[in-house]
Short mmCIF file of C-alpha atoms in Angstrom, two decimals:
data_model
loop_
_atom_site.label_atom_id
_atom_site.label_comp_id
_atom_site.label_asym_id
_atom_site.label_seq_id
_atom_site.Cartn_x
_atom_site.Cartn_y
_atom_site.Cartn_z
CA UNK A 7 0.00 0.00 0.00
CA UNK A 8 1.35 3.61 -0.81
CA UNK A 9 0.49 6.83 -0.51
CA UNK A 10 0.96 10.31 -1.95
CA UNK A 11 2.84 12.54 0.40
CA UNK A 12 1.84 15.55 -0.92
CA UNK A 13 -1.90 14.95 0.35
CA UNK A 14 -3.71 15.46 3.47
CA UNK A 15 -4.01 11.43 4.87
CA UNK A 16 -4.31 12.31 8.09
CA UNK A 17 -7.51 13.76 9.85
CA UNK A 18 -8.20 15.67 12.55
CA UNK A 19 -11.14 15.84 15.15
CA UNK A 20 -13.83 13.48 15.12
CA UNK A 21 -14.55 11.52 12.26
CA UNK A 22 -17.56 12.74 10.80
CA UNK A 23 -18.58 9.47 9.07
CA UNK A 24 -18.94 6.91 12.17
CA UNK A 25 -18.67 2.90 11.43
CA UNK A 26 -19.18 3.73 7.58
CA UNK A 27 -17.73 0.50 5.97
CA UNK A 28 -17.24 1.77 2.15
CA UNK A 29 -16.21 5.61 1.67
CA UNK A 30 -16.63 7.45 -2.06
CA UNK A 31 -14.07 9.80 -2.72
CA UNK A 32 -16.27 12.84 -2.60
CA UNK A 33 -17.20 11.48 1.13
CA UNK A 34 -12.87 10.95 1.73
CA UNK A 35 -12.97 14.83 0.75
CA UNK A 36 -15.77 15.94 3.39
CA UNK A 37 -13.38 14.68 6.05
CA UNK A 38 -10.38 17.02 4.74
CA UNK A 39 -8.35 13.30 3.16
CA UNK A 40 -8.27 13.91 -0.63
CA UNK A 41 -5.85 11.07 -0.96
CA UNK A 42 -6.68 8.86 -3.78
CA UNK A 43 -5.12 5.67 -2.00
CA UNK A 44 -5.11 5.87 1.48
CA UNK A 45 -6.04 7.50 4.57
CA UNK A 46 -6.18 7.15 8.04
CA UNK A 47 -8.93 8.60 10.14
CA UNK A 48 -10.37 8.22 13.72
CA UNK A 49 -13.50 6.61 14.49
CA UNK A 50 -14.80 7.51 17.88
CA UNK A 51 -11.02 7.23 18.99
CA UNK A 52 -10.05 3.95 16.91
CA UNK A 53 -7.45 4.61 14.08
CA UNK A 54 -8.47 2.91 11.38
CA UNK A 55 -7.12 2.67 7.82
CA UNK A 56 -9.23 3.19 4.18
CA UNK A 57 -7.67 1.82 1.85
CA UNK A 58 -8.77 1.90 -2.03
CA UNK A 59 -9.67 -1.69 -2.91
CA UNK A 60 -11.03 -1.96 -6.14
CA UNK A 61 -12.55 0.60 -9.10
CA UNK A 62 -15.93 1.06 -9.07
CA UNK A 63 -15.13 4.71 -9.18
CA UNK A 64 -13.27 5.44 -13.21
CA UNK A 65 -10.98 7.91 -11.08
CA UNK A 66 -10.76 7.15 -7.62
CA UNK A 67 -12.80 4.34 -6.67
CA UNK A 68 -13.72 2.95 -3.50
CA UNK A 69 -12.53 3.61 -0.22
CA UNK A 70 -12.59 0.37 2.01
CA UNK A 71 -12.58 0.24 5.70
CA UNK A 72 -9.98 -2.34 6.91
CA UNK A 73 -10.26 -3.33 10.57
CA UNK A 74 -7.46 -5.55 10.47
CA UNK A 75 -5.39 -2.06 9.72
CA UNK A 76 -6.98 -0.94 13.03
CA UNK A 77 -4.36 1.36 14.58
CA UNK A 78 -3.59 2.87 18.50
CA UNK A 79 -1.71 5.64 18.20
CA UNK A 80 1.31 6.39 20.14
CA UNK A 81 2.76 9.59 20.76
CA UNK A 82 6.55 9.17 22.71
CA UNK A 83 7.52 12.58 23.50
CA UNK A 84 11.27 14.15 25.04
CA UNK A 85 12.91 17.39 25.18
CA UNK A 86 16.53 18.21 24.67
CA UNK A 87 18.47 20.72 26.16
CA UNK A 88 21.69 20.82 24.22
CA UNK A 89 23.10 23.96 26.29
CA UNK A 90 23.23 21.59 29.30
CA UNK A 91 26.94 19.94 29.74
CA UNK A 92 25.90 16.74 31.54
CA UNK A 93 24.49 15.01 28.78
CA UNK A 94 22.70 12.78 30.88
CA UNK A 95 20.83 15.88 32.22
CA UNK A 96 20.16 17.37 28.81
CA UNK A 97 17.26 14.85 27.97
CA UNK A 98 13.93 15.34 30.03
CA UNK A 99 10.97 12.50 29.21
CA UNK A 100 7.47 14.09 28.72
CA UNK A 101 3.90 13.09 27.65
CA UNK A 102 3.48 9.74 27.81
CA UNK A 103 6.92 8.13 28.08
CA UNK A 104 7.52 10.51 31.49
CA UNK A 105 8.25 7.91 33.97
CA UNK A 106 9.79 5.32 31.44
CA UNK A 107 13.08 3.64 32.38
CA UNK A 108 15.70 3.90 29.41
CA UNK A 109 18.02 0.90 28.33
CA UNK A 110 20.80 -0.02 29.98
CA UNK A 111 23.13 -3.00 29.52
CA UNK A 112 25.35 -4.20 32.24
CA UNK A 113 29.32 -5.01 32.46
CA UNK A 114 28.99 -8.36 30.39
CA UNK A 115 27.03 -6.60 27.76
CA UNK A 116 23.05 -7.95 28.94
CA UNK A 117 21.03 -5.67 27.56
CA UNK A 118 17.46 -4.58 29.40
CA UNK A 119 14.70 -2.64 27.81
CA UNK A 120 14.24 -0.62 30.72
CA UNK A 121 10.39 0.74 29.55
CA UNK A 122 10.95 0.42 26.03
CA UNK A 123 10.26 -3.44 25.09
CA UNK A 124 7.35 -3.46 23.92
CA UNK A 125 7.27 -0.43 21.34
CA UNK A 126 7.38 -2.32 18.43
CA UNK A 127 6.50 0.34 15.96
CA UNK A 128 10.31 1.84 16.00
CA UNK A 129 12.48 -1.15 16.56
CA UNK A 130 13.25 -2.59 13.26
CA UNK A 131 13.34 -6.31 12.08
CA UNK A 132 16.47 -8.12 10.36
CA UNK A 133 15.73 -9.79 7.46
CA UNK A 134 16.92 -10.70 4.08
CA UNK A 135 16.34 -8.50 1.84
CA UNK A 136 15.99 -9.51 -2.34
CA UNK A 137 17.81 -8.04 -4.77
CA UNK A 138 14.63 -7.31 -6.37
CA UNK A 139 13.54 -5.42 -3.00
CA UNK A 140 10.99 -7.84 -1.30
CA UNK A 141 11.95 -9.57 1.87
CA UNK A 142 13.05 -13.04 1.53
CA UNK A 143 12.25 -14.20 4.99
CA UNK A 144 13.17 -12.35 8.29
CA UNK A 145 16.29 -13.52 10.75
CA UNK A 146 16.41 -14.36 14.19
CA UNK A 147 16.95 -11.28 15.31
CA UNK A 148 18.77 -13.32 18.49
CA UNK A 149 20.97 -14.65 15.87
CA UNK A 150 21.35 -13.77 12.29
CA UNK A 151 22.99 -17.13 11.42
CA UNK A 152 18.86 -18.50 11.58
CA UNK A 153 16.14 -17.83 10.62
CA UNK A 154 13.19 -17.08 12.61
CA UNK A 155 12.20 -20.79 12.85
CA UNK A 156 15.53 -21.56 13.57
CA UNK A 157 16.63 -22.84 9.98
CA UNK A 158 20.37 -21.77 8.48
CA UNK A 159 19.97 -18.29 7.22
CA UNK A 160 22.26 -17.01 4.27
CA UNK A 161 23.35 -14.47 6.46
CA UNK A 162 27.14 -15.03 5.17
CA UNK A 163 26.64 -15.96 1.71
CA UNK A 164 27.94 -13.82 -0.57
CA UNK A 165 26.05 -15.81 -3.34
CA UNK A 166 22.54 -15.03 -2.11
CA UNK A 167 20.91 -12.80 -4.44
CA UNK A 168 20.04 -10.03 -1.65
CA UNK A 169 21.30 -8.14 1.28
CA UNK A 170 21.16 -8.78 5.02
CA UNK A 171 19.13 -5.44 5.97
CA UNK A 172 17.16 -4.16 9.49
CA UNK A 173 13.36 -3.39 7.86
CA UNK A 174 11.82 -0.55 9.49
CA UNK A 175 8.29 0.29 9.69
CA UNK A 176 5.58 -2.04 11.13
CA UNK A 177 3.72 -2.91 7.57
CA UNK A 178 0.22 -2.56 8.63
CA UNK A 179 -0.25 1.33 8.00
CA UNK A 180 2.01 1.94 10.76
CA UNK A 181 5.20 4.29 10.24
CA UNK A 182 7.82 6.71 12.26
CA UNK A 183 6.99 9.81 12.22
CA UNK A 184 8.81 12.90 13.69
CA UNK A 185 7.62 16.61 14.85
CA UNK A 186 10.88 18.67 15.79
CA UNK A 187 10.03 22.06 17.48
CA UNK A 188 13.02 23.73 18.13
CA UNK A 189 13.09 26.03 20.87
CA UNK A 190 12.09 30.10 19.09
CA UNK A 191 14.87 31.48 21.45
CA UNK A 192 17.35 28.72 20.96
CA UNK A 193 17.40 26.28 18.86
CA UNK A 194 20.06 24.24 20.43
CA UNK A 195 17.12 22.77 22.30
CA UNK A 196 14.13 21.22 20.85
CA UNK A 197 10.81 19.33 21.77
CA UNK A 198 10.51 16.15 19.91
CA UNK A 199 7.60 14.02 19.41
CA UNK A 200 7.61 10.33 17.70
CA UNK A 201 4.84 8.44 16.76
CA UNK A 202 3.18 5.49 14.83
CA UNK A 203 0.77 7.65 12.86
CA UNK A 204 1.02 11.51 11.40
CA UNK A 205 -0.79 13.29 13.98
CA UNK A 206 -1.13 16.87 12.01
CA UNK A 207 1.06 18.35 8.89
CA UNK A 208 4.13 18.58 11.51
CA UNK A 209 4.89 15.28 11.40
CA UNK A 210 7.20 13.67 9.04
CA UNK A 211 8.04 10.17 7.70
CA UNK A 212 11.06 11.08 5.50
CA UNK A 213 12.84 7.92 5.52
CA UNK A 214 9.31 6.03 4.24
CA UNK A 215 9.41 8.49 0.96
CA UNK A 216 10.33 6.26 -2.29
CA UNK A 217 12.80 7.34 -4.84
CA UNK A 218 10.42 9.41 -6.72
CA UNK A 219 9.93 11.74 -4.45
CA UNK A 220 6.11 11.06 -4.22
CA UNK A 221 5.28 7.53 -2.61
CA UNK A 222 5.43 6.91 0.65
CA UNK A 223 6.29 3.39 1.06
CA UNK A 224 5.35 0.51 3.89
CA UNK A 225 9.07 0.15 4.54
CA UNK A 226 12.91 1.82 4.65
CA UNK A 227 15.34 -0.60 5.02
CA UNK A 228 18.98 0.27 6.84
CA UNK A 229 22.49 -1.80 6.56
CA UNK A 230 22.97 -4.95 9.35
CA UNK A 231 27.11 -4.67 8.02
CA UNK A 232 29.46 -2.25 6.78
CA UNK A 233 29.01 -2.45 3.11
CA UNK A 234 31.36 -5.22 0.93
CA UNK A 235 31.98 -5.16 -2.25
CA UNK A 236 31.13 -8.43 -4.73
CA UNK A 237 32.96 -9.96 -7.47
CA UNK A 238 30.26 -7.90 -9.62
CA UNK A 239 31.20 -4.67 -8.08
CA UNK A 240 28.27 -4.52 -6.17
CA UNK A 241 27.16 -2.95 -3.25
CA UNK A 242 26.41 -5.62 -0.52
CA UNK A 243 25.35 -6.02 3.38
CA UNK A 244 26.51 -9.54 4.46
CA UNK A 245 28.37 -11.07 7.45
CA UNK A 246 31.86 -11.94 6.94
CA UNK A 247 32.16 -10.34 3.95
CA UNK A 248 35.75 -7.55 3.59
CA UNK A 249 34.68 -3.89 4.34
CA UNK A 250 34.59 -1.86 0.80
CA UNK A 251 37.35 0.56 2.39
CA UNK A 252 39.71 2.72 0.63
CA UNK A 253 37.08 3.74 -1.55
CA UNK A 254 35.99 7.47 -3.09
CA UNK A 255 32.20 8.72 -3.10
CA UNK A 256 32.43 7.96 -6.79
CA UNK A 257 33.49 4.15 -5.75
CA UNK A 258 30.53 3.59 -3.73
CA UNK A 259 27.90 5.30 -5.72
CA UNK A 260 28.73 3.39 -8.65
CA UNK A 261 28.78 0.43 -6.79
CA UNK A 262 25.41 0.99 -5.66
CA UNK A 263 24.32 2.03 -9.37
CA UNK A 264 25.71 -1.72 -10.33
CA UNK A 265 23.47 -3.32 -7.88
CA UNK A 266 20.51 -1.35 -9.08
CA UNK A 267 21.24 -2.51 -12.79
CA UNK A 268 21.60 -6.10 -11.89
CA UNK A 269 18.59 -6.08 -9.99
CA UNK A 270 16.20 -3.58 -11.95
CA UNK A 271 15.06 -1.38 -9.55
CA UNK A 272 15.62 1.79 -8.35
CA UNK A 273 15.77 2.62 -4.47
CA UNK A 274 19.03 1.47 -3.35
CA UNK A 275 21.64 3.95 -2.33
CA UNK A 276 24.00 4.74 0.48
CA UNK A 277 22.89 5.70 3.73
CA UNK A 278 21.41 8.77 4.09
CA UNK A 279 21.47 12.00 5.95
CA UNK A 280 17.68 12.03 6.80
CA UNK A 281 18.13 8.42 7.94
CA UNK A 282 20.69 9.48 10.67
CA UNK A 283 19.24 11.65 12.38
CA UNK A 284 15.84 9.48 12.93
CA UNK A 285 17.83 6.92 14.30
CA UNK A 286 20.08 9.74 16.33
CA UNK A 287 16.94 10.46 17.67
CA UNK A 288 15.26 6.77 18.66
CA UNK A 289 18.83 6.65 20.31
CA UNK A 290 18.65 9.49 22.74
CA UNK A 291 15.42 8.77 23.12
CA UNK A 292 15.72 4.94 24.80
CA UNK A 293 18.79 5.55 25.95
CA UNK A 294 17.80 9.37 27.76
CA UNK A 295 21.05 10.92 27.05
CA UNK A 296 22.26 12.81 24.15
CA UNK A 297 25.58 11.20 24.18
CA UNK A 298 24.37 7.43 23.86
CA UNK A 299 28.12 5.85 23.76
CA UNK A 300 27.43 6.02 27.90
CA UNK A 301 25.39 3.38 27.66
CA UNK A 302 26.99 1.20 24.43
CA UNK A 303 30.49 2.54 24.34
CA UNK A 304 32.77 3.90 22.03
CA UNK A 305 32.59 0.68 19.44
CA UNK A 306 36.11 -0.65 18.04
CA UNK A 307 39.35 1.33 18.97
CA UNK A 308 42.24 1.06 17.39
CA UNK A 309 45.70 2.56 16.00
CA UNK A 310 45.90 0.70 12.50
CA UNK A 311 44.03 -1.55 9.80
CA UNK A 312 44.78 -4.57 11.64
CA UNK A 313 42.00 -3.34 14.76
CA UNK A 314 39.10 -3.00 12.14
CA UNK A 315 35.91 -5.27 13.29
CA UNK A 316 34.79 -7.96 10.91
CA UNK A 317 31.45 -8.09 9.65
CA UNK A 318 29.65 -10.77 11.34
CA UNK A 319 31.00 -10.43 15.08
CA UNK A 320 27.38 -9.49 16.83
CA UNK A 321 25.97 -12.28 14.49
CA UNK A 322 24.82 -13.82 17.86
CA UNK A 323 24.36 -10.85 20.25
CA UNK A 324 20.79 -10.09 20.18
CA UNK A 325 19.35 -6.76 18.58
CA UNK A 326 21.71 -4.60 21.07
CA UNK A 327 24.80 -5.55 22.50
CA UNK A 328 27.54 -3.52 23.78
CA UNK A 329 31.68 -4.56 24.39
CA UNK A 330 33.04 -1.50 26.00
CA UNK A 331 36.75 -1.71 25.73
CA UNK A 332 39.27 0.75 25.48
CA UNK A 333 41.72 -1.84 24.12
CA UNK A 334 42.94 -2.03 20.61
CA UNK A 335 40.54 -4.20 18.45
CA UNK A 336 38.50 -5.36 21.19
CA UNK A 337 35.19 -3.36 21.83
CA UNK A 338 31.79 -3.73 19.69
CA UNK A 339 28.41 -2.39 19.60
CA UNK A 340 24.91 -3.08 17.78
CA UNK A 341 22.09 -0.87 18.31
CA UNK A 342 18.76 -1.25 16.57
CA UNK A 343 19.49 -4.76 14.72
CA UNK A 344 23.22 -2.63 13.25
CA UNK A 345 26.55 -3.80 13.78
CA UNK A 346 29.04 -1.03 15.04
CA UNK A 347 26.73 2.05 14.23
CA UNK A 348 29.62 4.33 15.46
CA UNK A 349 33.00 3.57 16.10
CA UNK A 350 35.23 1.08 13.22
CA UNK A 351 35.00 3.29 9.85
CA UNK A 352 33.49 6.13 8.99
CA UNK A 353 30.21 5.64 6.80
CA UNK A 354 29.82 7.67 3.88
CA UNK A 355 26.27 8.82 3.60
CA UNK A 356 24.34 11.11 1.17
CA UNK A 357 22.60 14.50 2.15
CA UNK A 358 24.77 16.60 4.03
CA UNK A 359 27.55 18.47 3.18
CA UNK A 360 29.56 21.60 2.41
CA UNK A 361 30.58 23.03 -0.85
CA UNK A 362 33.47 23.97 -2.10
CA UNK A 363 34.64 28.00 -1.03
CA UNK A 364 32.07 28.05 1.22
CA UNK A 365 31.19 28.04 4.93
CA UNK A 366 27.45 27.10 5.15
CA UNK A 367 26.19 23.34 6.24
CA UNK A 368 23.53 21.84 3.29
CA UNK A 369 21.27 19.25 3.77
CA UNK A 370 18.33 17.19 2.80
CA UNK A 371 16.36 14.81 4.44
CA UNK A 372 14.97 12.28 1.57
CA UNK A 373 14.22 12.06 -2.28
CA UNK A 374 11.70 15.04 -3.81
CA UNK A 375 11.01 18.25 -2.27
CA UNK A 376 8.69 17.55 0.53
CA UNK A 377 11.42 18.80 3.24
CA UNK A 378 12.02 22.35 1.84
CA UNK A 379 14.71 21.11 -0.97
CA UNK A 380 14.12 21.74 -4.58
CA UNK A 381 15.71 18.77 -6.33
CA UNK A 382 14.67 15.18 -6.35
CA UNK A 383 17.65 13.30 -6.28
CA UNK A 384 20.90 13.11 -3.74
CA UNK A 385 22.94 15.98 -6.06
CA UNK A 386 26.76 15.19 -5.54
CA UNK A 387 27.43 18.62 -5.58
CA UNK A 388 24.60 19.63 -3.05
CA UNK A 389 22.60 21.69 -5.70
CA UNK A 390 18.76 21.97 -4.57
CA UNK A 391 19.62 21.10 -0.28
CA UNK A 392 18.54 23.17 1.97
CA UNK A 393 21.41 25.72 2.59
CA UNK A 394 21.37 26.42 6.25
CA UNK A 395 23.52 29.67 6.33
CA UNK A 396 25.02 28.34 9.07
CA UNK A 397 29.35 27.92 8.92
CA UNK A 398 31.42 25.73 11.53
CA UNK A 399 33.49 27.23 14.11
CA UNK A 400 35.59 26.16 16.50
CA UNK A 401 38.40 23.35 16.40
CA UNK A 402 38.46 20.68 14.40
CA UNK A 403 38.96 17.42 15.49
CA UNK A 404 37.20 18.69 18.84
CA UNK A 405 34.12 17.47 21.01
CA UNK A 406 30.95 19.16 19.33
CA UNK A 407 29.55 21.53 21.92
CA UNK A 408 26.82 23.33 19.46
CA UNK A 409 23.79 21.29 17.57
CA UNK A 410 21.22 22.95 16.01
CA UNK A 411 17.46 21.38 15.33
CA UNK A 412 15.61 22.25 12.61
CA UNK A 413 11.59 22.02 11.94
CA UNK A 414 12.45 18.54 9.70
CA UNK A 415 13.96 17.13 12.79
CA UNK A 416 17.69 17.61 10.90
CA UNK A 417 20.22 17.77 13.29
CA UNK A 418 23.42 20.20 12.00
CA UNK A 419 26.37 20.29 14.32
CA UNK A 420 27.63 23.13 14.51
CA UNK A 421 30.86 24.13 16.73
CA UNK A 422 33.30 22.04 18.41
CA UNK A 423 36.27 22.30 20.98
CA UNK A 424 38.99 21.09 23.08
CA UNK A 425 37.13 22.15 25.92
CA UNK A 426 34.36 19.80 26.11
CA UNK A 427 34.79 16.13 26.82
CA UNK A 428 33.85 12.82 26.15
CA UNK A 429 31.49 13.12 29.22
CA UNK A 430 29.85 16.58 28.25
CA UNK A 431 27.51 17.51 25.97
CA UNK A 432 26.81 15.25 22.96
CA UNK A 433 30.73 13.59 23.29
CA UNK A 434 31.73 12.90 20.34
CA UNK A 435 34.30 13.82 17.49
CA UNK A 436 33.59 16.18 15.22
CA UNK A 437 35.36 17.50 11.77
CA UNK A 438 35.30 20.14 9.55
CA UNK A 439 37.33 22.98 7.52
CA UNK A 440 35.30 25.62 6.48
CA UNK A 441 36.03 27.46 3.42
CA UNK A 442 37.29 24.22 1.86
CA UNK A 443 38.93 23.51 -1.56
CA UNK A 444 37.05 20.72 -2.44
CA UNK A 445 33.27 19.96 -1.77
CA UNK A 446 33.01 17.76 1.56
CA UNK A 447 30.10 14.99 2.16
CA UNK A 448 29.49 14.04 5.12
CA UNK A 449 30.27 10.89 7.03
CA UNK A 450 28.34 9.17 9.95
CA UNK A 451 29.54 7.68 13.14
CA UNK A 452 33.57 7.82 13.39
CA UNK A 453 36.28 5.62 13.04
CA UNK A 454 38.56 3.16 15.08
CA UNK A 455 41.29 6.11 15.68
CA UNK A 456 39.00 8.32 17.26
CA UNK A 457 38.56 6.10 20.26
CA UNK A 458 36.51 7.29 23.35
CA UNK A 459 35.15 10.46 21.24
CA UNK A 460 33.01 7.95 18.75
CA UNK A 461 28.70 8.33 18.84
CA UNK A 462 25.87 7.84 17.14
CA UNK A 463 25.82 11.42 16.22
CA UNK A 464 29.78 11.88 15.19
CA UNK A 465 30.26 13.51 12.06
CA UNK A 466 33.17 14.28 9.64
CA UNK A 467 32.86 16.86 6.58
CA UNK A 468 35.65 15.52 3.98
CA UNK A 469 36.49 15.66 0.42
CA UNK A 470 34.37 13.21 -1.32
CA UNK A 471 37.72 11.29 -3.08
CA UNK A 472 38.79 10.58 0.01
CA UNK A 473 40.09 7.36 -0.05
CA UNK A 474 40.95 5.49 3.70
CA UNK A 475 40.67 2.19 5.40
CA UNK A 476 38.76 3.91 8.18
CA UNK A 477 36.14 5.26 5.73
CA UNK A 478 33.68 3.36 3.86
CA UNK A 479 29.68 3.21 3.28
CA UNK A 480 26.81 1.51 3.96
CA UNK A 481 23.81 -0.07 2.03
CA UNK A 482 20.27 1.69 2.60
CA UNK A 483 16.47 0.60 0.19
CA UNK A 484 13.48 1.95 0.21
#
């Protein structure tokens, strides 16, 4: 089922229709939902989906009720104060989720839920993905190597013609959807509100938004591994297979093009900017801190090549785990179904960056124009992002002490310095040079060398022919 994003498919109030079973369209647009697909709407306080079924109507048809689609909605709300140093202070739980208990894991790397178990509507699913882009079958997400009756997954073969890949989104009309409200007097602080259905035109599902900039799909799908590289020059996610290091933005793309010719469809790419910072924010918000690597670590440390973690180490570790080691090619981490989020390599990612002579951060949050950009597609060179008008300052190579929130829940670091520390404000590493010669993308998450200042948040602005062992890239669908 799909939607157009550019229509009104929510609705507020009451629903003026009660316990109708079949909608027209001109009965859809009485209750403010002139989507031609889909829409969901509240019947005395049930969340129900319409969906259009068949074509009696030559233009729009039907409208179907669907009870099976029947949806609660769930609002989980937070606010962040980034001016506060203790990060641990700088998150404050509101609404519903006020009295929850974040995660935590323990010395030996048990993980607890705290309050959060049960939200299934945010926590992803590993799976294996087709080349074609329908899911195969879904893993144990206790341990990859099966699948979820137990069976031998092909987790680790290279020869499977698809990707090992976390789906998010629940399937059943259910997505994530974000309202950032930065503060008017600062907007290093923000209220943020997450939920399983668009609760009015704030809200915004830009990971869910296809390739054409128009459908909003059931599903995004994010890397389980560091992306390899095949013997076809393709793009891949699966365990055990070599990192695709020492690679230029060029590399990847065009091994990400390769994997879209072979398998005929459009929607594959890199990770992206606008995924990022959704899962930056499902990560402060369980853990209740806006420097999360207190609670999973750093990831892998290291001084050389030889410290890099292999694809495939959390294989059996459960959908977070956490090996907090300040030792040399000893610590891990996996965090929402993902091995080693931050820490290892540097990820590569599309929709942030800095141009070239310039001192201004640009960014955009997912394909079309439905976040304030004016081009469709992930331009190399940045044309059509939003251009913030906002330049780094600071040191690089410092601890970020500025983040600013923006309206489509973007988060743009801003300053850095020797002055903070891994234990103050967000914690971790952050790069830039403004006024640069080159155009710099931006990468996600930091690399073995930076040790204790890795994060989910970590960013580095660097040419995009870069070529390192500690940077590399990442598979992403939708």
């Amino acid at each position: 089922m799909s939607t157009n994003v550019n229509s009104g498919f929510y609705c507020n109030g009451t629903f003026p229709i009660d316990s109708k079973l079949i909608m027209s369209a001109s009965e859809m647009k009485a209750i403010d939902c002139d989507d031609p697909f889909f829409c969901i709407c509240s019947d005395n306080g049930n969340m129900y989906a319409y969906d259009k079924s068949h074509d009696e109507d030559p233009v729009y048809g039907k409208f179907i009720k669907t009870p099976k689609l029947s949806i609660t909605p769930l609002v989980y709300s937070m606010h962040i104060d980034g001016t506060v140093s203790n990060s641990y202070n700088a998150v404050t739980y509101t609404g519903t989720n006020k009295a929850y208990t974040p995660v935590s894991i323990n010395s030996s790397g048990v993980f607890s839920y705290g309050s959060w178990k049960d939200n299934e509507f945010f926590i992803p699913r590993p799976c294996m993905l087709k080349f074609d882009g329908t899911v195969d079958y879904y893993l144990n997400p206790n341990n990859y190597k099966q699948k979820e009756d137990g069976s031998r997954s092909d987790v680790a073969n290279i020869n499977y013609a698809g990707n090992a890949m976390m789906e998010w989104g629940r399937g059943n009309g259910e997505r994530i959807w974000i309202k950032c409200v930065p503060d008017s007097s600062d907007i290093r602080k923000a209220d943020i509100y997450i939920s399983n259905v668009q609760m009015d035109e704030d809200y915004h599902a830009f990971s869910f938004i296809g390739p054409d900039g128009v459908t909003m799909k059931d599903h995004f799908y994010t890397p389980i591994y560091v992306g390899s590289k095949d013997s076809k020059g393709r793009m891949r996610s699966i365990s055990g297979a070599s990192i695709f290091n020492y690679s230029s933005h060029d590399d990847e793309i065009g091994a990400v093009n390769k994997l879209i010719a072979d398998s005929g469809v459009d929607g594959y790419n890199i990770e992206t900017f606008g995924d990022r910072c959704l899962i930056s924010l499902l990560t402060i918000l369980i853990t209740k801190t806006i420097s999360p690597k207190s609670v999973f670590g750093a990831g892998r440390v290291g001084s050389s090549e030889s410290h890099l973690a292999k694809n495939g180490e959390c294989d059996e570790k459960g959908m977070f785990f956490a090996k907090v080691s300040t030792s040399s090619g000893v610590g891990l981490l996996k965090v929402f179904g993902m091995e080693n989020l931050w820490g290892n390599v540097w990820r590569r990612g599309v929709g942030n960056g800095m141009s070239s002579n310039t001192n201004a951060f640009k960014y955009k949050m997912c394909y079309g124009t439905t976040d304030g950009s004016t081009e469709t597609e992930y331009d190399s060179k940045f044309n059509g992002f939003i251009n913030t008008n906002w330049g780094f300052s600071g040191s690089s190579g410092g601890y970020c002490e500025k983040l600013y929130y923006t309206s489509a829940g973007a988060m743009i670091a801003i300053s850095s310095t020797y002055n903070a520390s891994q234990t103050t404000y967000y914690g971790f590493i952050y790069y830039c040079d403004p006024y640069p010669s080159k155009d710099q993308g931006g990468c996600f998450g930091s690399c073995l060398l930076d040790g204790d200042k890795s994060n989910v948040c970590s960013v580095l602005y660097t040419p995009l022919d870069r070529e390192e062992y500690y940077i590399a890239a990442a598979l992403s669908y939708r």
